[in-house]
Amino acid sequence: MNLTPLFSLSFFDSLIAFSQELLHTYNPLLYDRYKQHQDVLHAHEPHLRRNFPNSVWSSLMVNCGPQSTTDPHVDGANVPDGWCPILGLGNYNFRVLISKT
């Protein structure tokens, strides 16, 4: 499924910018590390395309379905102290989530 038309909406640019600002505000050293990594990577591999212009995020996951979840995790194979933004869109019942914790 090609999600490029969806991601070209300005709504997603705003979400990415907001998530990056949060990272930059609360963990500026990690933000700088992510940015430096992306800048070096794309200078060395210019054929690679960023998910969003000037994004520090290396990847993007989209879960579509009636029951999408994200379990707490550590990315030990990549950046174990890294952060990843998680955004839930759509109708959901937060009480179900609270009752399971």
N, CA, C and O atoms as a DFTB+ gen file, in Angstrom:
404 C
 N C O
     1  1       0.849      -1.176       0.000
     2  2       0.000       0.000       0.000
     3  2       0.895       1.240       0.000
     4  3       1.783       1.366       0.843
     5  1       0.668       2.132      -0.920
     6  2       1.431       3.366      -1.018
     7  2       0.777       4.432      -0.138
     8  3      -0.345       4.867      -0.398
     9  1       1.494       4.841       0.900
    10  2       0.955       5.841       1.826
    11  2       1.456       7.248       1.528
    12  3       1.158       8.182       2.272
    13  1       2.220       7.410       0.438
    14  2       2.780       8.716       0.108
    15  2       1.716       9.809       0.015
    16  3       1.928      10.892       0.561
    17  1       0.572       9.574      -0.656
    18  2      -0.450      10.639      -0.691
    19  2      -0.951      11.031       0.703
    20  3      -1.214      12.204       0.968
    21  1      -1.076      10.060       1.568
    22  2      -1.525      10.342       2.929
    23  2      -0.487      11.174       3.676
    24  3      -0.829      12.152       4.340
    25  1       0.775      10.782       3.566
    26  2       1.834      11.480       4.291
    27  2       2.150      12.849       3.704
    28  3       2.841      13.644       4.342
    29  1       1.660      13.141       2.510
    30  2       1.909      14.453       1.920
    31  2       0.970      15.522       2.484
    32  3       1.138      16.706       2.191
    33  1      -0.009      15.119       3.284
    34  2      -0.908      16.088       3.911
    35  2      -0.152      16.910       4.949
    36  3       0.685      16.376       5.677
    37  1      -0.440      18.196       5.019
    38  2       0.264      19.075       5.959
    39  2       0.047      18.646       7.405
    40  3       0.863      18.951       8.274
    41  1      -1.040      17.947       7.661
    42  2      -1.326      17.415       8.992
    43  2      -0.155      16.576       9.512
    44  3       0.234      16.699      10.673
    45  1       0.402      15.728       8.652
    46  2       1.502      14.872       9.077
    47  2       2.783      15.667       9.295
    48  3       3.556      15.358      10.202
    49  1       3.015      16.688       8.472
    50  2       4.175      17.549       8.703
    51  2       4.098      18.188      10.084
    52  3       5.103      18.290      10.788
    53  1       2.900      18.615      10.464
    54  2       2.715      19.226      11.784
    55  2       2.958      18.218      12.900
    56  3       3.584      18.548      13.907
    57  1       2.472      16.997      12.730
    58  2       2.690      15.958      13.747
    59  2       4.171      15.637      13.903
    60  3       4.668      15.516      15.023
    61  1       4.869      15.500      12.790
    62  2       6.299      15.196      12.835
    63  2       7.054      16.351      13.481
    64  3       7.919      16.131      14.329
    65  1       6.734      17.574      13.086
    66  2       7.400      18.741      13.674
    67  2       7.159      18.802      15.177
    68  3       8.081      19.083      15.942
    69  1       5.932      18.543      15.601
    70  2       5.605      18.570      17.026
    71  2       6.377      17.489      17.782
    72  3       6.926      17.757      18.851
    73  1       6.425      16.285      17.244
    74  2       7.134      15.200      17.930
    75  2       8.627      15.493      18.017
    76  3       9.270      15.170      19.016
    77  1       9.178      16.105      16.974
    78  2      10.599      16.460      17.012
    79  2      10.868      17.565      18.021
    80  3      11.892      17.546      18.703
    81  1       9.959      18.525      18.121
    82  2      10.124      19.595      19.104
    83  2      10.073      19.048      20.526
    84  3      10.815      19.502      21.397
    85  1       9.201      18.078      20.759
    86  2       9.160      17.445      22.081
    87  2      10.485      16.765      22.390
    88  3      11.024      16.917      23.486
    89  1      11.007      16.019      21.430
    90  2      12.299      15.356      21.629
    91  2      13.392      16.394      21.872
    92  3      14.206      16.240      22.783
    93  1      13.411      17.447      21.063
    94  2      14.435      18.483      21.202
    95  2      14.345      19.189      22.553
    96  3      15.368      19.551      23.134
    97  1      13.135      19.384      23.050
    98  2      12.935      20.062      24.330
    99  2      13.323      19.184      25.512
   100  3      14.017      19.637      26.422
   101  1      12.880      17.936      25.504
   102  2      13.062      17.064      26.668
   103  2      14.325      16.212      26.621
   104  3      14.762      15.708      27.656
   105  1      14.918      16.041      25.449
   106  2      16.154      15.268      25.351
   107  2      16.989      15.818      24.191
   108  3      17.125      15.162      23.159
   109  1      17.548      17.018      24.360
   110  2      18.271      17.657      23.257
   111  2      19.505      16.880      22.796
   112  3      19.859      16.938      21.619
   113  1      20.158      16.161      23.694
   114  2      21.328      15.382      23.279
   115  2      20.930      14.245      22.347
   116  3      21.612      13.983      21.357
   117  1      19.837      13.573      22.658
   118  2      19.362      12.503      21.785
   119  2      18.884      13.079      20.454
   120  3      19.140      12.497      19.399
   121  1      18.198      14.210      20.497
   122  2      17.768      14.867      19.258
   123  2      18.976      15.160      18.371
   124  3      18.959      14.867      17.176
   125  1      20.023      15.740      18.959
   126  2      21.229      16.061      18.189
   127  2      21.865      14.803      17.607
   128  3      22.340      14.812      16.472
   129  1      21.873      13.732      18.378
   130  2      22.431      12.465      17.896
   131  2      21.611      11.920      16.729
   132  3      22.172      11.480      15.725
   133  1      20.290      11.948      16.860
   134  2      19.419      11.499      15.764
   135  2      19.640      12.358      14.517
   136  3      19.770      11.831      13.411
   137  1      19.683      13.680      14.697
   138  2      19.844      14.589      13.559
   139  2      21.178      14.366      12.871
   140  3      21.246      14.307      11.643
   141  1      22.237      14.244      13.656
   142  2      23.561      14.024      13.068
   143  2      23.584      12.711      12.283
   144  3      24.123      12.646      11.179
   145  1      22.994      11.672      12.865
   146  2      22.953      10.379      12.181
   147  2      22.220      10.499      10.844
   148  3      22.704      10.005       9.825
   149  1      21.062      11.150      10.842
   150  2      20.294      11.303       9.604
   151  2      21.054      12.135       8.572
   152  3      21.066      11.797       7.389
   153  1      21.682      13.214       9.014
   154  2      22.421      14.072       8.089
   155  2      23.584      13.326       7.453
   156  3      23.791      13.423       6.244
   157  1      24.345      12.582       8.249
   158  2      25.478      11.813       7.724
   159  2      24.984      10.708       6.793
   160  3      25.525      10.514       5.704
   161  1      23.958       9.990       7.228
   162  2      23.415       8.903       6.418
   163  2      22.963       9.396       5.046
   164  3      23.307       8.798       4.027
   165  1      22.195      10.485       5.018
   166  2      21.650      10.962       3.747
   167  2      22.699      11.670       2.897
   168  3      22.539      11.751       1.679
   169  1      23.759      12.182       3.499
   170  2      24.864      12.733       2.713
   171  2      25.643      11.602       2.039
   172  3      26.105      11.742       0.907
   173  1      25.781      10.486       2.746
   174  2      26.525       9.334       2.217
   175  2      25.682       8.494       1.270
   176  3      26.214       7.882       0.344
   177  1      24.384       8.458       1.490
   178  2      23.455       7.644       0.685
   179  2      22.337       8.544       0.146
   180  3      21.199       8.459       0.607
   181  1      22.659       9.408      -0.833
   182  2      21.669      10.393      -1.290
   183  2      20.430       9.790      -1.960
   184  3      19.425      10.479      -2.132
   185  1      20.497       8.527      -2.334
   186  2      19.330       7.893      -2.955
   187  2      18.244       7.558      -1.929
   188  3      17.097       7.311      -2.300
   189  1      18.598       7.549      -0.651
   190  2      17.600       7.283       0.384
   191  2      16.688       8.495       0.537
   192  3      17.116       9.639       0.389
   193  1      15.448       8.223       0.831
   194  2      14.460       9.287       0.984
   195  2      13.973       9.296       2.426
   196  3      13.643       8.250       2.984
   197  1      13.932      10.465       3.017
   198  2      13.394      10.589       4.373
   199  2      11.880      10.434       4.336
   200  3      11.232      10.759       3.341
   201  1      11.334       9.938       5.427
   202  2       9.876       9.829       5.505
   203  2       9.212      11.197       5.401
   204  3       8.164      11.349       4.772
   205  1       9.838      12.189       6.028
   206  2       9.357      13.565       5.991
   207  2      10.575      14.467       5.861
   208  3      11.642      14.124       6.372
   209  1      10.449      15.613       5.191
   210  2      11.605      16.499       5.026
   211  2      12.226      16.878       6.372
   212  3      11.524      17.248       7.313
   213  1      13.534      16.780       6.441
   214  2      14.307      17.166       7.625
   215  2      13.921      16.406       8.887
   216  3      14.149      16.894       9.994
   217  1      13.356      15.251       8.741
   218  2      12.951      14.460       9.905
   219  2      14.159      13.792      10.554
   220  3      15.060      13.313       9.866
   221  1      14.168      13.766      11.876
   222  2      15.224      13.045      12.592
   223  2      14.833      11.589      12.823
   224  3      15.664      10.782      13.240
   225  1      13.571      11.247      12.553
   226  2      13.101       9.880      12.786
   227  2      13.540       8.982      11.636
   228  3      13.337       9.311      10.467
   229  1      14.143       7.850      11.978
   230  2      14.664       6.935      10.961
   231  2      13.590       6.089      10.308
   232  3      13.746       5.664       9.164
   233  1      12.522       5.843      11.009
   234  2      11.498       4.961      10.453
   235  2      10.117       5.431      10.886
   236  3       9.960       6.336      11.706
   237  1       9.137       4.781      10.303
   238  2       7.751       5.122      10.583
   239  2       6.933       3.847      10.507
   240  3       7.073       3.073       9.561
   241  1       6.096       3.629      11.477
   242  2       5.222       2.455      11.494
   243  2       3.787       2.945      11.508
   244  3       3.431       3.833      12.282
   245  1       2.977       2.368      10.660
   246  2       1.556       2.692      10.622
   247  2       0.786       1.410      10.882
   248  3       0.932       0.430      10.152
   249  1      -0.027       1.419      11.914
   250  2      -0.882       0.273      12.231
   251  2      -2.319       0.661      11.939
   252  3      -2.842       1.618      12.510
   253  1      -2.943      -0.072      11.063
   254  2      -4.346       0.172      10.720
   255  2      -5.145      -1.076      11.063
   256  3      -4.865      -2.167      10.568
   257  1      -6.097      -0.906      11.879
   258  2      -6.909      -2.058      12.219
   259  2      -7.783      -1.775      13.413
   260  3      -7.643      -0.744      14.071
   261  1      -8.662      -2.670      13.684
   262  2      -9.559      -2.446      14.808
   263  2      -8.865      -2.584      16.161
   264  3      -9.356      -2.054      17.158
   265  1      -7.734      -3.284      16.213
   266  2      -7.041      -3.480      17.488
   267  2      -5.535      -3.364      17.279
   268  3      -4.849      -4.372      17.112
   269  1      -5.030      -2.157      17.288
   270  2      -3.593      -1.921      17.163
   271  2      -3.038      -1.600      18.535
   272  3      -3.621      -0.810      19.277
   273  1      -1.923      -2.206      18.872
   274  2      -1.302      -1.965      20.172
   275  2       0.188      -1.736      20.007
   276  3       0.791      -2.146      19.016
   277  1       0.762      -1.082      20.983
   278  2       2.205      -0.917      21.069
   279  2       2.607      -1.300      22.478
   280  3       2.233      -0.635      23.444
   281  1       3.360      -2.359      22.590
   282  2       3.826      -2.803      23.896
   283  2       5.085      -2.039      24.284
   284  3       5.859      -1.650      23.409
   285  1       5.305      -1.816      25.579
   286  2       6.568      -1.217      26.012
   287  2       7.726      -2.077      25.506
   288  3       7.668      -3.305      25.571
   289  1       8.770      -1.430      25.006
   290  2       9.870      -2.185      24.422
   291  2      11.168      -1.389      24.502
   292  3      11.165      -0.178      24.721
   293  1      12.262      -2.095      24.321
   294  2      13.587      -1.498      24.210
   295  2      14.176      -2.006      22.910
   296  3      14.145      -3.206      22.636
   297  1      14.708      -1.106      22.113
   298  2      15.296      -1.484      20.835
   299  2      16.775      -1.781      21.051
   300  3      17.629      -0.964      20.707
   301  1      17.077      -2.931      21.611
   302  2      18.451      -3.304      21.935
   303  2      19.347      -3.500      20.739
   304  3      20.570      -3.468      20.878
   305  1      18.773      -3.703      19.558
   306  2      19.581      -3.919      18.359
   307  2      19.918      -2.612      17.649
   308  3      20.655      -2.623      16.662
   309  1      19.401      -1.507      18.124
   310  2      19.607      -0.252      17.421
   311  2      20.020       0.837      18.407
   312  3      21.215       1.040      18.626
   313  1      19.074       1.531      18.998
   314  2      19.358       2.593      19.966
   315  2      18.567       2.281      21.230
   316  3      17.411       2.687      21.353
   317  1      19.184       1.559      22.174
   318  2      18.425       1.124      23.349
   319  2      17.887       2.268      24.204
   320  3      16.889       2.096      24.903
   321  1      18.532       3.427      24.157
   322  2      18.048       4.563      24.945
   323  2      17.237       5.534      24.093
   324  3      16.943       6.648      24.526
   325  1      16.877       5.113      22.885
   326  2      16.171       5.990      21.962
   327  2      14.702       6.170      22.295
   328  3      14.126       5.426      23.088
   329  1      14.125       7.158      21.679
   330  2      12.710       7.452      21.841
   331  2      12.010       7.252      20.503
   332  3      12.621       7.383      19.443
   333  1      10.729       6.935      20.567
   334  2       9.912       6.900      19.356
   335  2       8.541       7.468      19.695
   336  3       7.929       7.075      20.689
   337  1       8.061       8.388      18.873
   338  2       6.739       8.957      19.143
   339  2       5.645       7.959      18.783
   340  3       5.755       7.230      17.797
   341  1       4.608       7.938      19.581
   342  2       3.458       7.068      19.322
   343  2       2.213       7.951      19.360
   344  3       1.999       8.699      20.314
   345  1       1.412       7.859      18.333
   346  2       0.209       8.672      18.233
   347  2      -0.957       7.788      17.849
   348  3      -0.911       7.088      16.838
   349  1      -1.990       7.822      18.650
   350  2      -3.196       7.061      18.334
   351  2      -4.254       7.973      17.750
   352  3      -4.622       8.979      18.357
   353  1      -4.734       7.627      16.589
   354  2      -5.788       8.403      15.933
   355  2      -7.023       7.533      15.778
   356  3      -6.916       6.319      15.606
   357  1      -8.159       8.135      15.838
   358  2      -9.392       7.391      15.625
   359  2     -10.170       7.228      16.913
   360  3      -9.834       7.813      17.943
   361  1     -11.207       6.429      16.835
   362  2     -12.052       6.167      17.997
   363  2     -11.430       5.067      18.840
   364  3     -11.058       4.015      18.320
   365  1     -11.318       5.301      20.112
   366  2     -10.828       4.263      21.016
   367  2     -11.374       4.533      22.407
   368  3     -11.770       5.649      22.741
   369  1     -11.383       3.495      23.190
   370  2     -11.900       3.579      24.549
   371  2     -10.713       3.509      25.509
   372  3     -10.182       2.427      25.759
   373  1     -10.301       4.642      26.041
   374  2      -9.148       4.670      26.933
   375  2      -9.397       3.885      28.216
   376  3      -8.440       3.452      28.858
   377  1     -10.640       3.691      28.604
   378  2     -10.941       2.932      29.822
   379  2     -10.518       1.471      29.678
   380  3     -10.109       0.845      30.656
   381  1     -10.613       0.936      28.482
   382  2     -10.165      -0.439      28.241
   383  2      -8.664      -0.515      28.464
   384  3      -8.176      -1.460      29.083
   385  1      -7.932       0.464      27.969
   386  2      -6.484       0.496      28.144
   387  2      -6.122       0.589      29.622
   388  3      -5.243      -0.134      30.090
   389  1      -6.782       1.459      30.349
   390  2      -6.489       1.638      31.771
   391  2      -6.797       0.365      32.551
   392  3      -6.054       0.015      33.468
   393  1      -7.857      -0.322      32.214
   394  2      -8.226      -1.525      32.965
   395  2      -7.251      -2.672      32.735
   396  3      -7.201      -3.604      33.537
   397  1      -6.469      -2.620      31.648
   398  2      -5.511      -3.690      31.359
   399  2      -4.150      -3.432      31.979
   400  3      -3.298      -4.320      31.978
   401  1      -3.924      -2.231      32.510
   402  2      -2.612      -1.920      33.077
   403  2      -2.565      -2.197      34.552
   404  3      -1.531      -1.989      35.187
